[in-house]
PDB file of C-alpha atoms in Angstrom:
ATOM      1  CA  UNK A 275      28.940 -91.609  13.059  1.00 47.00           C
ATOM      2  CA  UNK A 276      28.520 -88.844  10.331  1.00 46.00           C
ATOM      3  CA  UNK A 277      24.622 -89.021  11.109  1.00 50.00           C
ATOM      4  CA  UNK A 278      25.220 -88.644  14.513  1.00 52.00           C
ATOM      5  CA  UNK A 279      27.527 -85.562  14.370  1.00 45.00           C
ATOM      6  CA  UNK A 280      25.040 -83.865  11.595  1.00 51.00           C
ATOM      7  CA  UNK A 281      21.846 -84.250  14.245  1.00 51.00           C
ATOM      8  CA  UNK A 282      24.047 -83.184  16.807  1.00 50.00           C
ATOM      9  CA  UNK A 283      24.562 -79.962  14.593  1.00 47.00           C
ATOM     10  CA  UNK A 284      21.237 -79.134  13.740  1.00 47.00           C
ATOM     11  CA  UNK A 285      20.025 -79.401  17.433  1.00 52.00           C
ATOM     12  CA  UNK A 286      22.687 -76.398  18.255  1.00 49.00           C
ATOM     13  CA  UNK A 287      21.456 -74.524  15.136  1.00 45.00           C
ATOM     14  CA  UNK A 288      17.873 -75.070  16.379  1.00 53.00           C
ATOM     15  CA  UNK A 289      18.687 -73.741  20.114  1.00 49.00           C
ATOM     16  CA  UNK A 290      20.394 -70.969  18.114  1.00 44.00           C
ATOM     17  CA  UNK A 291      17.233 -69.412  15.958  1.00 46.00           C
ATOM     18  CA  UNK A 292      15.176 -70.301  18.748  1.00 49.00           C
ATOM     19  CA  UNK A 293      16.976 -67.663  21.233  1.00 49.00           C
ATOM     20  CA  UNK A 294      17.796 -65.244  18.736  1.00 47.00           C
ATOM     21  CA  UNK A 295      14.683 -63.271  18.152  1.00 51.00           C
ATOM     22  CA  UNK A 296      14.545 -63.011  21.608  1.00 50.00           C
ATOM     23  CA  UNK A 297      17.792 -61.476  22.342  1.00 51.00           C
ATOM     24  CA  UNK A 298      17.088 -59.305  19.220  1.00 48.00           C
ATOM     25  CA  UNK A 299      14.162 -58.139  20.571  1.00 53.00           C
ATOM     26  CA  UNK A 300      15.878 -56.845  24.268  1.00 60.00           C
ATOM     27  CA  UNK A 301      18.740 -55.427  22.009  1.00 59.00           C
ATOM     28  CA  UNK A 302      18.647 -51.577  21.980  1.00 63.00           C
ATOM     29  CA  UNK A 303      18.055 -49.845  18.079  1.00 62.00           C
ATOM     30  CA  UNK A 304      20.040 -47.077  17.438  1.00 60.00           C
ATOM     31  CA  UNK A 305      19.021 -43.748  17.418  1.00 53.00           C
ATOM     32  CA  UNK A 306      18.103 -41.883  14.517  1.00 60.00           C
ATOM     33  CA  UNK A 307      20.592 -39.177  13.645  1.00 67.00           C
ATOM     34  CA  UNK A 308      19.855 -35.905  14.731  1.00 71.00           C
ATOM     35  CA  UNK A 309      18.761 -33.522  12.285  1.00 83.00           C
ATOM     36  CA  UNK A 310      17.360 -29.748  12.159  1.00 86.00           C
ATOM     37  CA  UNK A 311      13.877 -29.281  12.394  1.00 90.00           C
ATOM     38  CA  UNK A 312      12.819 -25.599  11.133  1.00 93.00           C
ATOM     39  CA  UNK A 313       9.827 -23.130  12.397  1.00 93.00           C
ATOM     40  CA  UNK A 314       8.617 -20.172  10.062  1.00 95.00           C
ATOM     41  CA  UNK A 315       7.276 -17.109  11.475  1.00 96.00           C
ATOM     42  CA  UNK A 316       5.852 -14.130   9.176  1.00 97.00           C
ATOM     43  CA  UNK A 317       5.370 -10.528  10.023  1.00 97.00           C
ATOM     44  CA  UNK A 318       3.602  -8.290   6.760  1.00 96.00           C
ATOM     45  CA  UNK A 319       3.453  -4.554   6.524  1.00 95.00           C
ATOM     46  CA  UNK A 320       1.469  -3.599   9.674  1.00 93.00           C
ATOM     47  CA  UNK A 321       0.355  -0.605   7.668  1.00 95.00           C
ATOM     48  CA  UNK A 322      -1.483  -0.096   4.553  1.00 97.00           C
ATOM     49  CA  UNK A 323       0.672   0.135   1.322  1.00 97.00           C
ATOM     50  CA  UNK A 324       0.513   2.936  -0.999  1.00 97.00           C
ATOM     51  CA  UNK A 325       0.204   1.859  -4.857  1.00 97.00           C
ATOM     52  CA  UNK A 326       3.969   2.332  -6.101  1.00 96.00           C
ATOM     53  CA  UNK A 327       5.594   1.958  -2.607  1.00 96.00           C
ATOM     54  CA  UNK A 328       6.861  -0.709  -0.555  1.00 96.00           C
ATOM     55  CA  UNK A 329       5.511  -2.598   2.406  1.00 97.00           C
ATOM     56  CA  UNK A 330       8.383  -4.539   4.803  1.00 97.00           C
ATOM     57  CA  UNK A 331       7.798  -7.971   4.855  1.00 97.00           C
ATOM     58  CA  UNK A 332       9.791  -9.635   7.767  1.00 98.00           C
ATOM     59  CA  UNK A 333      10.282 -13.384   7.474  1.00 98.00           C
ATOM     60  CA  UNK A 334      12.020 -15.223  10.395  1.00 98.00           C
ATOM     61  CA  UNK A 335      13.321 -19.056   9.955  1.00 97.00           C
ATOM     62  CA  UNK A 336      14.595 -20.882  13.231  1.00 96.00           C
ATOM     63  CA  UNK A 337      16.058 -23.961  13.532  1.00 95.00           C
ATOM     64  CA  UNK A 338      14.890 -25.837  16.706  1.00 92.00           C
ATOM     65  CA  UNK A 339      17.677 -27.860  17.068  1.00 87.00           C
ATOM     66  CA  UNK A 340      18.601 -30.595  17.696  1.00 92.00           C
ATOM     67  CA  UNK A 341      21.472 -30.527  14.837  1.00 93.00           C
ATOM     68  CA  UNK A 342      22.572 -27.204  12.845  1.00 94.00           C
ATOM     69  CA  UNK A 343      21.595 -27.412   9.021  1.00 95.00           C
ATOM     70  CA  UNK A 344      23.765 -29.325   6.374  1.00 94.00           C
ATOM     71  CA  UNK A 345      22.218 -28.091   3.819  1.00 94.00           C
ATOM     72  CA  UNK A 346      20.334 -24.798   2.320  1.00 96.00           C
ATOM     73  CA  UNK A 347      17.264 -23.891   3.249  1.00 95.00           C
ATOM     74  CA  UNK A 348      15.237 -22.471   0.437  1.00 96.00           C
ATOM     75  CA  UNK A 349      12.637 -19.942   1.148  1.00 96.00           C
ATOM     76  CA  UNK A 350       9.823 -19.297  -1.148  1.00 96.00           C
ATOM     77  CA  UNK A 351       7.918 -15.983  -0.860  1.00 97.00           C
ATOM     78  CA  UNK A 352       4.540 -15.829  -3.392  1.00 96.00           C
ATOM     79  CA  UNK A 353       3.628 -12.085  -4.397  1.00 93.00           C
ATOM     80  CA  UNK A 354       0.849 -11.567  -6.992  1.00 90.00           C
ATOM     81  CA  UNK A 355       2.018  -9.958  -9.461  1.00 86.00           C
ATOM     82  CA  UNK A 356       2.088  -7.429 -10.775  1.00 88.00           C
ATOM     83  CA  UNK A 357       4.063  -7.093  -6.957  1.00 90.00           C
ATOM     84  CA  UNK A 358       7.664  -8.296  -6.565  1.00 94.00           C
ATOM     85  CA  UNK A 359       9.842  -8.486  -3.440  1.00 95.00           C
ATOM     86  CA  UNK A 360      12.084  -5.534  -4.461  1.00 94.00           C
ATOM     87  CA  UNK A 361      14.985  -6.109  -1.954  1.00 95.00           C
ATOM     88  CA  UNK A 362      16.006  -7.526   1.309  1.00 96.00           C
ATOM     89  CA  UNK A 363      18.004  -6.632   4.305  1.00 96.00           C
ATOM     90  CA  UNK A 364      20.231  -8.140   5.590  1.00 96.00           C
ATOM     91  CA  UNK A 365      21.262  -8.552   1.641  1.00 96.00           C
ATOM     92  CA  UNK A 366      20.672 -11.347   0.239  1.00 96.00           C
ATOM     93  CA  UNK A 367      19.907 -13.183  -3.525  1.00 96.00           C
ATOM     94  CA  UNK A 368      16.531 -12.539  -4.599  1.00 96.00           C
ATOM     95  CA  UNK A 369      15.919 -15.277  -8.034  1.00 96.00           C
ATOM     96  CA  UNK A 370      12.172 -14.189  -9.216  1.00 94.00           C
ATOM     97  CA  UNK A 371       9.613 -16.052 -11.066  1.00 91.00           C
ATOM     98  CA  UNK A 372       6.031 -15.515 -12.483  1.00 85.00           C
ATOM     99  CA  UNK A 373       4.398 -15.520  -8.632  1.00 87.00           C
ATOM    100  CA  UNK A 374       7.363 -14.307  -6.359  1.00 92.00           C
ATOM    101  CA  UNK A 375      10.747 -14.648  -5.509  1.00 95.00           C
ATOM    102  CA  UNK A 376      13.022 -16.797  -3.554  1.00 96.00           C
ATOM    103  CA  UNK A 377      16.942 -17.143  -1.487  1.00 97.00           C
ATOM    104  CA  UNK A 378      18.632 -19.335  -0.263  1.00 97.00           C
ATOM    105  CA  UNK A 379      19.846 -19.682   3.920  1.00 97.00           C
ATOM    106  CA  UNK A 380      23.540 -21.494   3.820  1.00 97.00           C
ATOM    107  CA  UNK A 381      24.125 -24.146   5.426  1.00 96.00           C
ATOM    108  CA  UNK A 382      24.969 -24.319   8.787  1.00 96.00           C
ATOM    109  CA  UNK A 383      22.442 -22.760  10.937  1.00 96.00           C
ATOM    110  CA  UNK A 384      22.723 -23.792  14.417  1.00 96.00           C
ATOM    111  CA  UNK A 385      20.488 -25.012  17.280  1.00 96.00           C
ATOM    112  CA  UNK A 386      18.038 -22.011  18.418  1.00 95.00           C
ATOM    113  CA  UNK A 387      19.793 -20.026  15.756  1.00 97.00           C
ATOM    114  CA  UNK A 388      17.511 -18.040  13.213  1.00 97.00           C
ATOM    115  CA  UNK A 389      17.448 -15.865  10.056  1.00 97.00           C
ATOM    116  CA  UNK A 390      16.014 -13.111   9.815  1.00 98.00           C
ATOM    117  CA  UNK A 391      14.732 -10.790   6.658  1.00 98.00           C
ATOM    118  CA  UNK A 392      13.133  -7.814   5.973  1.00 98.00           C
ATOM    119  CA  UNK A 393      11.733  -8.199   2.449  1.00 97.00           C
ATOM    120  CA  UNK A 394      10.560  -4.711   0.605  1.00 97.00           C
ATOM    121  CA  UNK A 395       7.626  -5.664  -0.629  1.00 96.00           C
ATOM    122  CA  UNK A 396       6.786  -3.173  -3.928  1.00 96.00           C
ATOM    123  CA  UNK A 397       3.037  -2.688  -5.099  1.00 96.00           C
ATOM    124  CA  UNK A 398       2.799  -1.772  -8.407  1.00 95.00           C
ATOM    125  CA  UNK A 399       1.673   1.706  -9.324  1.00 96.00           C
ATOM    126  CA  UNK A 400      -1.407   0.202 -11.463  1.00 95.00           C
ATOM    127  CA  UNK A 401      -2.611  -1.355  -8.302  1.00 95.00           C
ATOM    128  CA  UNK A 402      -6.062  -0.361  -6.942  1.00 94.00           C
ATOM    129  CA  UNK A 403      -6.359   1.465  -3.696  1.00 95.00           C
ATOM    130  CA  UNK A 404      -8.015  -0.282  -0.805  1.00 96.00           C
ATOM    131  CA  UNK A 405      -7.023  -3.300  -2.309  1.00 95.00           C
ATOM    132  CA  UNK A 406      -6.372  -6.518   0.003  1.00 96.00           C
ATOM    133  CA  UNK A 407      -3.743  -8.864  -0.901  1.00 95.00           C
ATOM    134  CA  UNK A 408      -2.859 -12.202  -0.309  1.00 96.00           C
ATOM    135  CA  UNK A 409       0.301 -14.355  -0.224  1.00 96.00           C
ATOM    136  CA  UNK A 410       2.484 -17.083   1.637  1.00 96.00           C
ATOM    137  CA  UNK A 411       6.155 -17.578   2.770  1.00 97.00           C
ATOM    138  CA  UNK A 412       7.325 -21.784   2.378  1.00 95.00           C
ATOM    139  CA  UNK A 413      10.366 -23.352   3.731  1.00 94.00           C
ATOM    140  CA  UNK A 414      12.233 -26.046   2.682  1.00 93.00           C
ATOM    141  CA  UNK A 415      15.262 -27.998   3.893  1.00 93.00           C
ATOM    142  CA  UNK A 416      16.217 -31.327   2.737  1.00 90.00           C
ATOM    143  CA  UNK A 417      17.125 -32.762   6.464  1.00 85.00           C
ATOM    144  CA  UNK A 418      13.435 -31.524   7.836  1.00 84.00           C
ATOM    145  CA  UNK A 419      11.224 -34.525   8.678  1.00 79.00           C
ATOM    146  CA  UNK A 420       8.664 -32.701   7.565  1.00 75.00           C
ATOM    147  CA  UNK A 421       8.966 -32.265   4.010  1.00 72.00           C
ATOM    148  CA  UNK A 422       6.102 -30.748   2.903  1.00 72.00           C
ATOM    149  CA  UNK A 423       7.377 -27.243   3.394  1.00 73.00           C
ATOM    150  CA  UNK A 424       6.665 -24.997   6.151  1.00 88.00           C
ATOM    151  CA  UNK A 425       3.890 -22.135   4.941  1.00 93.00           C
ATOM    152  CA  UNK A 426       2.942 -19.066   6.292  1.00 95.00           C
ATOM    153  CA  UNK A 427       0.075 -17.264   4.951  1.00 96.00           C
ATOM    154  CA  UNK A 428       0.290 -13.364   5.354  1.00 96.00           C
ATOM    155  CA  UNK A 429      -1.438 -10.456   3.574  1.00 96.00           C
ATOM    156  CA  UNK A 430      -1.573  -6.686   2.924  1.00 96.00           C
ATOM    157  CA  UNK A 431      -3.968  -3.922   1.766  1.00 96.00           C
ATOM    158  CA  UNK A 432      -3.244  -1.270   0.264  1.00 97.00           C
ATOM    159  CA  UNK A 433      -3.715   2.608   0.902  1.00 97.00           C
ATOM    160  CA  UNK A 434      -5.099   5.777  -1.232  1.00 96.00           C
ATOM    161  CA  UNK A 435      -3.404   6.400  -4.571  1.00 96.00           C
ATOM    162  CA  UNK A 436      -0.501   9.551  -4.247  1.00 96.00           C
ATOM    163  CA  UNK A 437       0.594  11.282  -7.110  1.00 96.00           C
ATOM    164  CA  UNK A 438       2.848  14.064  -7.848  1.00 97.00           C
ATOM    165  CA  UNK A 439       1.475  16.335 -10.849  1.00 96.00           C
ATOM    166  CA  UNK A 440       4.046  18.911 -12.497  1.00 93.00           C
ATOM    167  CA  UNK A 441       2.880  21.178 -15.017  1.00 93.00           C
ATOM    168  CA  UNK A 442       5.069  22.691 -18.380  1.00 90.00           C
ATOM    169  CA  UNK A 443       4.596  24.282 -21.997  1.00 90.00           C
ATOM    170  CA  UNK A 444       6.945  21.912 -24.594  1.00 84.00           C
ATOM    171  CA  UNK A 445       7.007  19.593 -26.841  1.00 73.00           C
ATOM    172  CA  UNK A 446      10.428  18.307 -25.720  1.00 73.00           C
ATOM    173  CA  UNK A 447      11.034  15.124 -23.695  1.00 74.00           C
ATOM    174  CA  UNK A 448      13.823  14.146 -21.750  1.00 74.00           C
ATOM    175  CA  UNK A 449      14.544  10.930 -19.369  1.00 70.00           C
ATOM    176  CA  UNK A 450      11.244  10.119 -19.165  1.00 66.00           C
ATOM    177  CA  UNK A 451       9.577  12.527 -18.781  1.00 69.00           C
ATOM    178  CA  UNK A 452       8.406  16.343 -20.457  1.00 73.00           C
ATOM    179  CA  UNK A 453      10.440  19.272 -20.133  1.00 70.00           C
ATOM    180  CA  UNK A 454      10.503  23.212 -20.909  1.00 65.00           C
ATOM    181  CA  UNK A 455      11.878  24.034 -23.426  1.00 63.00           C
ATOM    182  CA  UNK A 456      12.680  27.716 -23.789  1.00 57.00           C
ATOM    183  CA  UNK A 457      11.689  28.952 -27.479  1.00 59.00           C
ATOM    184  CA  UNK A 458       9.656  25.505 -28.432  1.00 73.00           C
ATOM    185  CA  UNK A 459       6.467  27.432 -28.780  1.00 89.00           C
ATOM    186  CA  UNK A 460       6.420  30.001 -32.157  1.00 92.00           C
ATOM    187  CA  UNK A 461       4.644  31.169 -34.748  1.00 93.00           C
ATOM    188  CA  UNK A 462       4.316  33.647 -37.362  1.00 96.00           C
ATOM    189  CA  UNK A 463       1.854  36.926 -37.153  1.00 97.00           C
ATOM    190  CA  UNK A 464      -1.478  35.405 -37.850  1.00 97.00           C
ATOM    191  CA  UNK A 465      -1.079  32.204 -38.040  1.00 96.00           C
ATOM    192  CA  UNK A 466      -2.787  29.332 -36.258  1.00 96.00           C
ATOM    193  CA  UNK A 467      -0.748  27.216 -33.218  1.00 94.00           C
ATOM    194  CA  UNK A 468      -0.981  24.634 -31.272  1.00 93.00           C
ATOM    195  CA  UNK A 469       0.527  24.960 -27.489  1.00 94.00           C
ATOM    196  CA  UNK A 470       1.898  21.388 -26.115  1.00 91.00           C
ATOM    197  CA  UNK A 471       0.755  21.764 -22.527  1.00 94.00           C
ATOM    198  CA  UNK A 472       1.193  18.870 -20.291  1.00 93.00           C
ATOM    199  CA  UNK A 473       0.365  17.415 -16.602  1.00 95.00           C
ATOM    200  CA  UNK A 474       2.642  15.019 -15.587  1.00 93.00           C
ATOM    201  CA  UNK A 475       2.297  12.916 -13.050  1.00 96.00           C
ATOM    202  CA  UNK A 476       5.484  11.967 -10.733  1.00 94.00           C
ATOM    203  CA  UNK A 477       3.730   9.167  -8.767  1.00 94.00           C
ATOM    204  CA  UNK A 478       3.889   7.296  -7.525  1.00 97.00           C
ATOM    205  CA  UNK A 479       0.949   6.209  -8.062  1.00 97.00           C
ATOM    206  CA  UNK A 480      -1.911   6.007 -11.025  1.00 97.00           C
ATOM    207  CA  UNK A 481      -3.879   8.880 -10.672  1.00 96.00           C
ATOM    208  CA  UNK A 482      -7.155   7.647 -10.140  1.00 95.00           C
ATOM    209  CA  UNK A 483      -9.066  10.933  -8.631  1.00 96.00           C
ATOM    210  CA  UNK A 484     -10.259  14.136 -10.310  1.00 97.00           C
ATOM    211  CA  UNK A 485      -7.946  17.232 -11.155  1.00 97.00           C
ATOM    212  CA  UNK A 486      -8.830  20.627 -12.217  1.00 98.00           C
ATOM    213  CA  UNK A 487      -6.643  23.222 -14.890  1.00 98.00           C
ATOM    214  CA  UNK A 488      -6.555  26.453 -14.719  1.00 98.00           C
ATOM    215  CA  UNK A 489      -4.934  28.139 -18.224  1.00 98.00           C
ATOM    216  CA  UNK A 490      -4.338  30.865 -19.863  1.00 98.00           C
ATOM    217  CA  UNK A 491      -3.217  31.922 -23.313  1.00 97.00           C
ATOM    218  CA  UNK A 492      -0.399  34.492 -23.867  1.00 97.00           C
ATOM    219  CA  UNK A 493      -0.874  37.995 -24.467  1.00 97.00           C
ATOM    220  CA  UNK A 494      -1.583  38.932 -28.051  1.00 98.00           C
ATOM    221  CA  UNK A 495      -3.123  35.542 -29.054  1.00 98.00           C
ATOM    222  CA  UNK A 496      -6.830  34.198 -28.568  1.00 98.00           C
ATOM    223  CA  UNK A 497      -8.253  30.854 -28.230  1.00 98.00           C
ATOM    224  CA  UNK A 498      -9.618  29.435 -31.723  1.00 97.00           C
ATOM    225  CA  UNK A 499     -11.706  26.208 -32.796  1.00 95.00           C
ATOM    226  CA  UNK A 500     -12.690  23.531 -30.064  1.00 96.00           C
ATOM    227  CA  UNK A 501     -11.505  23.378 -26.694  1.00 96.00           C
ATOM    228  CA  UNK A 502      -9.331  20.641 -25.803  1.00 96.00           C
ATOM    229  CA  UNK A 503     -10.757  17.554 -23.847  1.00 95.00           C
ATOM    230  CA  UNK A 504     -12.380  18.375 -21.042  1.00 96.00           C
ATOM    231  CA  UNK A 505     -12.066  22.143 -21.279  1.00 97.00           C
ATOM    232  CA  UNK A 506     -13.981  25.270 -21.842  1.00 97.00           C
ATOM    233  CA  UNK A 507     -13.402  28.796 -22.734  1.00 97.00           C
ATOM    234  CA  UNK A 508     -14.214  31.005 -20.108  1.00 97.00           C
ATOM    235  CA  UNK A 509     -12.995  34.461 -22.121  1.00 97.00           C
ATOM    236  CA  UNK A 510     -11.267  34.728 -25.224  1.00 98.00           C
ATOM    237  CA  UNK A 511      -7.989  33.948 -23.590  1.00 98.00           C
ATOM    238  CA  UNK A 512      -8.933  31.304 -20.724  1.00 98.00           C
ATOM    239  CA  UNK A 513      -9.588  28.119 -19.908  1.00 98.00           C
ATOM    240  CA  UNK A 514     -10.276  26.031 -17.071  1.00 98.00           C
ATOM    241  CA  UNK A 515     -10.495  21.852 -17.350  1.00 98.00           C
ATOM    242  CA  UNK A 516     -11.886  19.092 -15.757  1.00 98.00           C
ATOM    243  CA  UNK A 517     -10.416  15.447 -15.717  1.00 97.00           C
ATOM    244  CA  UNK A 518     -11.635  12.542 -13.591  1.00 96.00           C
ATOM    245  CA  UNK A 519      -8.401  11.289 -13.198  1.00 95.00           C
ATOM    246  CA  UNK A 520      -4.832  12.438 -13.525  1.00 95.00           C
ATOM    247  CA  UNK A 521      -1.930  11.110 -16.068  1.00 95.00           C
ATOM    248  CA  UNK A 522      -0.780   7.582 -14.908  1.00 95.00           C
ATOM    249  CA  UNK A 523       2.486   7.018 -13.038  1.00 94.00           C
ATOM    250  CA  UNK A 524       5.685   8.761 -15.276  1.00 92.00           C
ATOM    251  CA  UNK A 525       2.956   9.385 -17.768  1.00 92.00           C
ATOM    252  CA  UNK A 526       1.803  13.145 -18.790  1.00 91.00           C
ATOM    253  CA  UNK A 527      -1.513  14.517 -20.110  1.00 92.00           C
ATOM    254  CA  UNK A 528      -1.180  16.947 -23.337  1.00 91.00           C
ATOM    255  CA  UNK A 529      -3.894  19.541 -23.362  1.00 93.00           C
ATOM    256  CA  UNK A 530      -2.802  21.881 -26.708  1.00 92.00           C
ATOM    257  CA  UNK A 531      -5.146  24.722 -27.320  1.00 96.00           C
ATOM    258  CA  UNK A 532      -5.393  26.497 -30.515  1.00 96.00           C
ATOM    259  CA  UNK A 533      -4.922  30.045 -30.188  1.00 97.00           C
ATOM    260  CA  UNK A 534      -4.063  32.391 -33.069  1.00 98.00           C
ATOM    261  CA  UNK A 535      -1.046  34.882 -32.908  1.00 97.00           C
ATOM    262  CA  UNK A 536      -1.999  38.348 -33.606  1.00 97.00           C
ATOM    263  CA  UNK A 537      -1.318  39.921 -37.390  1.00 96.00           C
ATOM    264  CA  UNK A 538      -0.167  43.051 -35.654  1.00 96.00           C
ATOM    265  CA  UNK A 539       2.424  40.908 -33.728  1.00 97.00           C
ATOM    266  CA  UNK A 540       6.295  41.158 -35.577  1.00 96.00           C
ATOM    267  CA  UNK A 541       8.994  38.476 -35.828  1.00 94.00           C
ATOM    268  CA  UNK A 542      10.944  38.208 -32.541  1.00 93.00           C
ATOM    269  CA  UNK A 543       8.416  39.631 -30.593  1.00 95.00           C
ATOM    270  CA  UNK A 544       7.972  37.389 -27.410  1.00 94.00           C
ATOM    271  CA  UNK A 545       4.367  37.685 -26.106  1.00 95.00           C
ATOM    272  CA  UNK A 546       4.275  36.817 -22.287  1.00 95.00           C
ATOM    273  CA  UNK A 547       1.736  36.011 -19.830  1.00 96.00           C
ATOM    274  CA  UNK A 548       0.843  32.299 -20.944  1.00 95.00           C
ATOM    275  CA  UNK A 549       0.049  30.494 -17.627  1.00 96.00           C
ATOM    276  CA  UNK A 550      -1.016  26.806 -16.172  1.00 97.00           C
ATOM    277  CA  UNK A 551      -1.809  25.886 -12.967  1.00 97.00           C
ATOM    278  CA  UNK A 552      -3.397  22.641 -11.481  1.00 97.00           C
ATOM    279  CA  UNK A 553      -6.259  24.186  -9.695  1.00 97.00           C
ATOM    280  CA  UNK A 554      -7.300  21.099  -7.144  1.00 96.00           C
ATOM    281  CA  UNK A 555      -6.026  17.721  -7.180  1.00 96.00           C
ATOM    282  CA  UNK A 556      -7.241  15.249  -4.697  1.00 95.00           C
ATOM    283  CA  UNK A 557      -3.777  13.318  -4.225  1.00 95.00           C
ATOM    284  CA  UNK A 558      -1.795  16.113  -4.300  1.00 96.00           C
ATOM    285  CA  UNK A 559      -1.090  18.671  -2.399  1.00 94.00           C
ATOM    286  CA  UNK A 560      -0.187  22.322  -4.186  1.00 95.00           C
ATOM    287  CA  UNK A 561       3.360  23.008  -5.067  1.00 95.00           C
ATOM    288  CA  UNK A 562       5.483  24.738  -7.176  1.00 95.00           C
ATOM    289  CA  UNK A 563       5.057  22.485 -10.104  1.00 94.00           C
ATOM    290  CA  UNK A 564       1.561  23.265 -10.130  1.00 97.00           C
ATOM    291  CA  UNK A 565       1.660  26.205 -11.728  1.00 96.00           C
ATOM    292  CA  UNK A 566       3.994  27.579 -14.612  1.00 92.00           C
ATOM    293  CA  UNK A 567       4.421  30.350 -17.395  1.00 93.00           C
ATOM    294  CA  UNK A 568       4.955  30.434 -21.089  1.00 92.00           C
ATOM    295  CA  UNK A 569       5.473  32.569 -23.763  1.00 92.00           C
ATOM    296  CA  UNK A 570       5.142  32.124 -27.224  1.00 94.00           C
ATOM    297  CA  UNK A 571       7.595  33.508 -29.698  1.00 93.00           C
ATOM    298  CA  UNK A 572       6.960  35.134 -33.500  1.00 95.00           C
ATOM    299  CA  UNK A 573       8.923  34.386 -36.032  1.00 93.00           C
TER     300      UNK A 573
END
C-alpha cells in the first residue's frame, strides 16, 4: 500500500515539472522600473576670448523621461588650466580641481525637464593670443543605463591680448599697484637721483606687443650716466624708449633715469616740467593715463 501511494506521488510531481517550464515560459516578466535617461548638449563662447576675460559656456542637461531623477546628477566640466569656470548663472556650487570644476543638479528633475547653465569661462591673463582650446562637459547620474557618463567635447580660441598701460613718477605702492606720490622725488643741489618712473599695465591681459616712452626730465636737472633699458638720450633732458612688450597683467615697468639736480638750485625749490607719456602702444588705445607730470623737489 505505502509503495503504491509513493508511485502514485511521484507520477503527479512528474506531470508537475513537466508543465511548469511551459507555463513559465507564456507567463509575462515584469517590467523594468522606469528610470531617467539624460541627454547633454554644449554651447562654448561663439566668440573668441580675450586673455584675462571670460567666455560663456552654456551647458544644458535634459532628462528624457520616462521617470524624474532620484538622485543628483553630477556634471563635470574639464578646463585646462591655467582656465577655471569662474561662475555660473543660474547660481550654483562650483567644487574645483586640478583640470576643472564641477555641481551638482538635485534630485528630482522631471520628464522633458532640463537644466540649464551659463558657465563664465575665465582665460588666464598669461594665456597666448590666438590660442585654441580644448575641453569636455560629462554627466553622470546613478539611475542612467548608461553609465559611462555622457561627454560633450567643446572648445574655444582665444583673441588679441588688451592691456591698459597707466603711467606715474613714485616709488610708493598701494593695493597692488604704483601710485603718485606727491613729494617722493628730492634731492639736494648737486647731487645725483634716481626718478622711479613706471608703466603699469591694468590688463587685462599680458602685454605681449611693443610700446614706445616718451620722457622728459624736470627743469633744472640733466640726464647723467647710462640710459635706462631700452632708452636713449635724445637732448640733455629727453628720452624716448622702446620695449617689445609691455609690463604683465597688474605688473609695472620701472624706467629710473639718473639726472643730476642743479648746484644753483636751493632747498624747497620745486623744479617742474618732468613729463611721461606712452607714445604708441599696440593694445591700447591713448588715454589720460598715458601721459603724466612730475616734479622733483630740493631739499
Amino acid at each position: 500500500m505505502m509503495r503504491t501511494l509513493r508511485a502514485a506521488a511521484l507520477a503527479a510531481l512528474s506531470v508537475l515539472l513537466v508543465a511548469w517550464p511551459a507555463q513559465a515560459a507564456t507567463a509575462p516578466l515584469p517590467a523594468p522600473p522606469a528610470t531617467a535617461r539624460l541627454s547633454l548638449e554644449v554651447c562654448p563662447p561663439q566668440d573668441p576670448v580675450v586673455p584675462g576675460g571670460t567666455g560663456t559656456l552654456e551647458v544644458k542637461v535634459t532628462n528624457q523621461g520616462p521617470a524624474a531623477t532620484t538622485d543628483d546628477t553630477l556634471v563635470v566640466v574639464h578646463l585646462p588650466a591655467p582656465g577655471v569656470v569662474r561662475s555660473a548663472d543660474p547660481a550654483v556650487t562650483l567644487t574645483y580641481f586640478g583640470t576643472g570644476s564641477s555641481y551638482t543638479i538635485p534630485a528630482g528633475l522631471a520628464p522633458g525637464a532640463a537644466s540649464v547653465e551659463r558657465l563664465a569661462l575665465y582665460v588666464a591673463p598669461i594665456t597666448e593670443s590666438f590660442l585654441t582650446v580644448d575641453g569636455d562637459v560629462q554627466a553622470f547620474y546613478p539611475g542612467d543605463p548608461d553609465q559611462s557618463g555622457h561627454t560633450t567635447a567643446y572648445r574655444l580660441t582665444t583673441a588679441d591680448t588688451r592691456a591698459h598701460f597707466m603711467v606715474g613718477a613714485s616709488s610708493a605702492w598701494q593695493a597692488g599697484h604704483p601710485v603718485p606720490q606727491p613729494g617722493d622725488l628730492t634731492g639736494r643741489p648737486g647731487a645725483t637721483i634716481d626718478l622711479p618712473l613706471w608703466v603699469y599695465n591694468a590688463g587685462p591681459s599680458y602685454s605681449r606687443h611693443p610700446i614706445d616712452l616718451a620722457i622728459t626730465v624736470p627743469e633744472h636737472t640733466t640726464l647723467t650716466g647710462t640710459p635706462p633699458y631700452g632708452c636713449t638720450a635724445t637732448g640733455p633732458r629727453t628720452l624716448t624708449c622702446h620695449y617689445a612688450s609691455g609690463p604683465r597683467f597688474e605688473d609695472a615697468v620701472f624706467i629710473d633715469p639718473a639726472v643730476v639736480i642743479d648746484s644753483s638750485t636751493v632747498a624747497g625749490q620745486v623744479l617742474p616740467g618732468g613729463t611721461l607719456d606712452v607714445v604708441a602702444a599696440v593694445e591700447d588705445r591713448p588715454s589720460p593715463d598715458w601721459h603724466t607730470d612730475y616734479v622733483v623737489t630740493v631739499t
